[in-house]
Amino acid sequence: MERFFLALADGTRLRLLNLMGEHEICVCFFVLVLGQSQPKISRHLAYLRRAEMVTARREGKWMHYRITMPPNEGAAKVLQQTLAWLKEDAAMQQDWTRLRRACCSPAKFVALAGAPAPSVVSG
Amino acid sequence: MERFFLALADGTRLRLLNLMGEHEICVCFFVLVLGQSQPKISRHLAYLRRAEMVTARREGKWMHYRITMPPNEGAAKVLQQTLAWLKEDAAMQQDWTRLRRACCSPAKFVALAGAPAPSVVSG
DNA sequence: GACACACATTCGTCAAGGCGTATATAATGG
DNA sequence: CCATTATATACGCCTTGACGAATGTGTGTC
């Protein structure tokens, strides 16, 4: 349980989880939206992976991350509630806005030309 | 928000929060039930106090601690859900059992003779 | 196979915080 | 006021993990 909360106890990781929500997102979008170095993003994603809070899927050159609900019911509820809390936060909402902008007109972001857009998690 | 989760990211602090639940508890009971050194308990309680997750009340020589729900609604819900999760954990339930034993027959525990028993928080 | 791209990992440095031990403070009782 | 009890804090040591910078790995393309 310690591990679980340690995974949540970092601003960058909370921002990543907020962006994922119920979507599957490519690393390049994280880097763009958070405006942080790629190694930093990657390290935090690795931490979340080790904590079994997200899973990664490779698609060609790109890696997609999504949240995986913990098997334990209590933990899942806490995570859900945490995500709901994040949605109410102003800074987190800004991240969301930035993500939408990057998705809907990726042409504006040269770095993302052709990058796979975030998609809603099916199952 | 980081601070909030950092406060939850420690086994000892989770055990303390679990014991408090909706009760107000004296430090000496924490020491007895967790079986850890008094300074350790005290340090973790101080941490929770700084995180504004608990408040202390003095009663003569004794200090009583209780959980204070954060003003932010989202945070409060996460904390509530966390406490619910703790209740389902076997180790946490054992702590509860030990607490009840100490309360109902304090005579068995010489160290606690005369210590103020835990009480349900009124408001 | 050489290159470019997307991402992951490693390395050295640094701060936060956990621990045991020792000591300080606060209240009560003689 | 001095001793005792209950709790808090200070100190030194050690581990975890965050960071930037550099480097490694995997996958398409020519």
mmCIF file of C-alpha atoms (C1' of nucleotides) in Angstrom, chain D residues 1-2 4-6 9-12 14-18 20-23 25-30:
data_model
loop_
_atom_site.group_PDB
_atom_site.id
_atom_site.type_symbol
_atom_site.label_atom_id
_atom_site.label_comp_id
_atom_site.label_asym_id
_atom_site.label_seq_id
_atom_site.Cartn_x
_atom_site.Cartn_y
_atom_site.Cartn_z
ATOM 1 C "C1'" DC D 1 10.924 22.684 43.527
ATOM 2 C "C1'" DC D 2 12.081 18.077 42.328
ATOM 3 C "C1'" DT D 4 7.958 11.311 37.227
ATOM 4 C "C1'" DT D 5 5.203 10.589 33.295
ATOM 5 C "C1'" DA D 6 3.867 11.678 28.502
ATOM 6 C "C1'" DT D 9 12.315 17.405 18.975
ATOM 7 C "C1'" DA D 10 17.431 17.211 17.664
ATOM 8 C "C1'" DC D 11 21.242 14.632 15.848
ATOM 9 C "C1'" DG D 12 23.817 11.531 12.921
ATOM 10 C "C1'" DC D 14 21.558 5.804 5.741
ATOM 11 C "C1'" DT D 15 18.255 4.846 1.771
ATOM 12 C "C1'" DT D 16 15.091 6.389 -1.739
ATOM 13 C "C1'" DG D 17 14.315 8.831 -5.426
ATOM 14 C "C1'" DA D 18 14.341 13.365 -8.332
ATOM 15 C "C1'" DG D 20 20.102 16.939 -15.888
ATOM 16 C "C1'" DA D 21 23.236 15.089 -19.029
ATOM 17 C "C1'" DA D 22 24.921 11.451 -21.520
ATOM 18 C "C1'" DT D 23 24.300 7.078 -23.547
ATOM 19 C "C1'" DT D 25 18.015 0.228 -27.369
ATOM 20 C "C1'" DG D 26 14.518 -0.690 -30.638
ATOM 21 C "C1'" DT D 27 12.185 0.347 -35.023
ATOM 22 C "C1'" DG D 28 11.284 2.152 -39.258
ATOM 23 C "C1'" DT D 29 13.626 4.259 -43.918
ATOM 24 C "C1'" DC D 30 16.723 4.899 -47.545
#
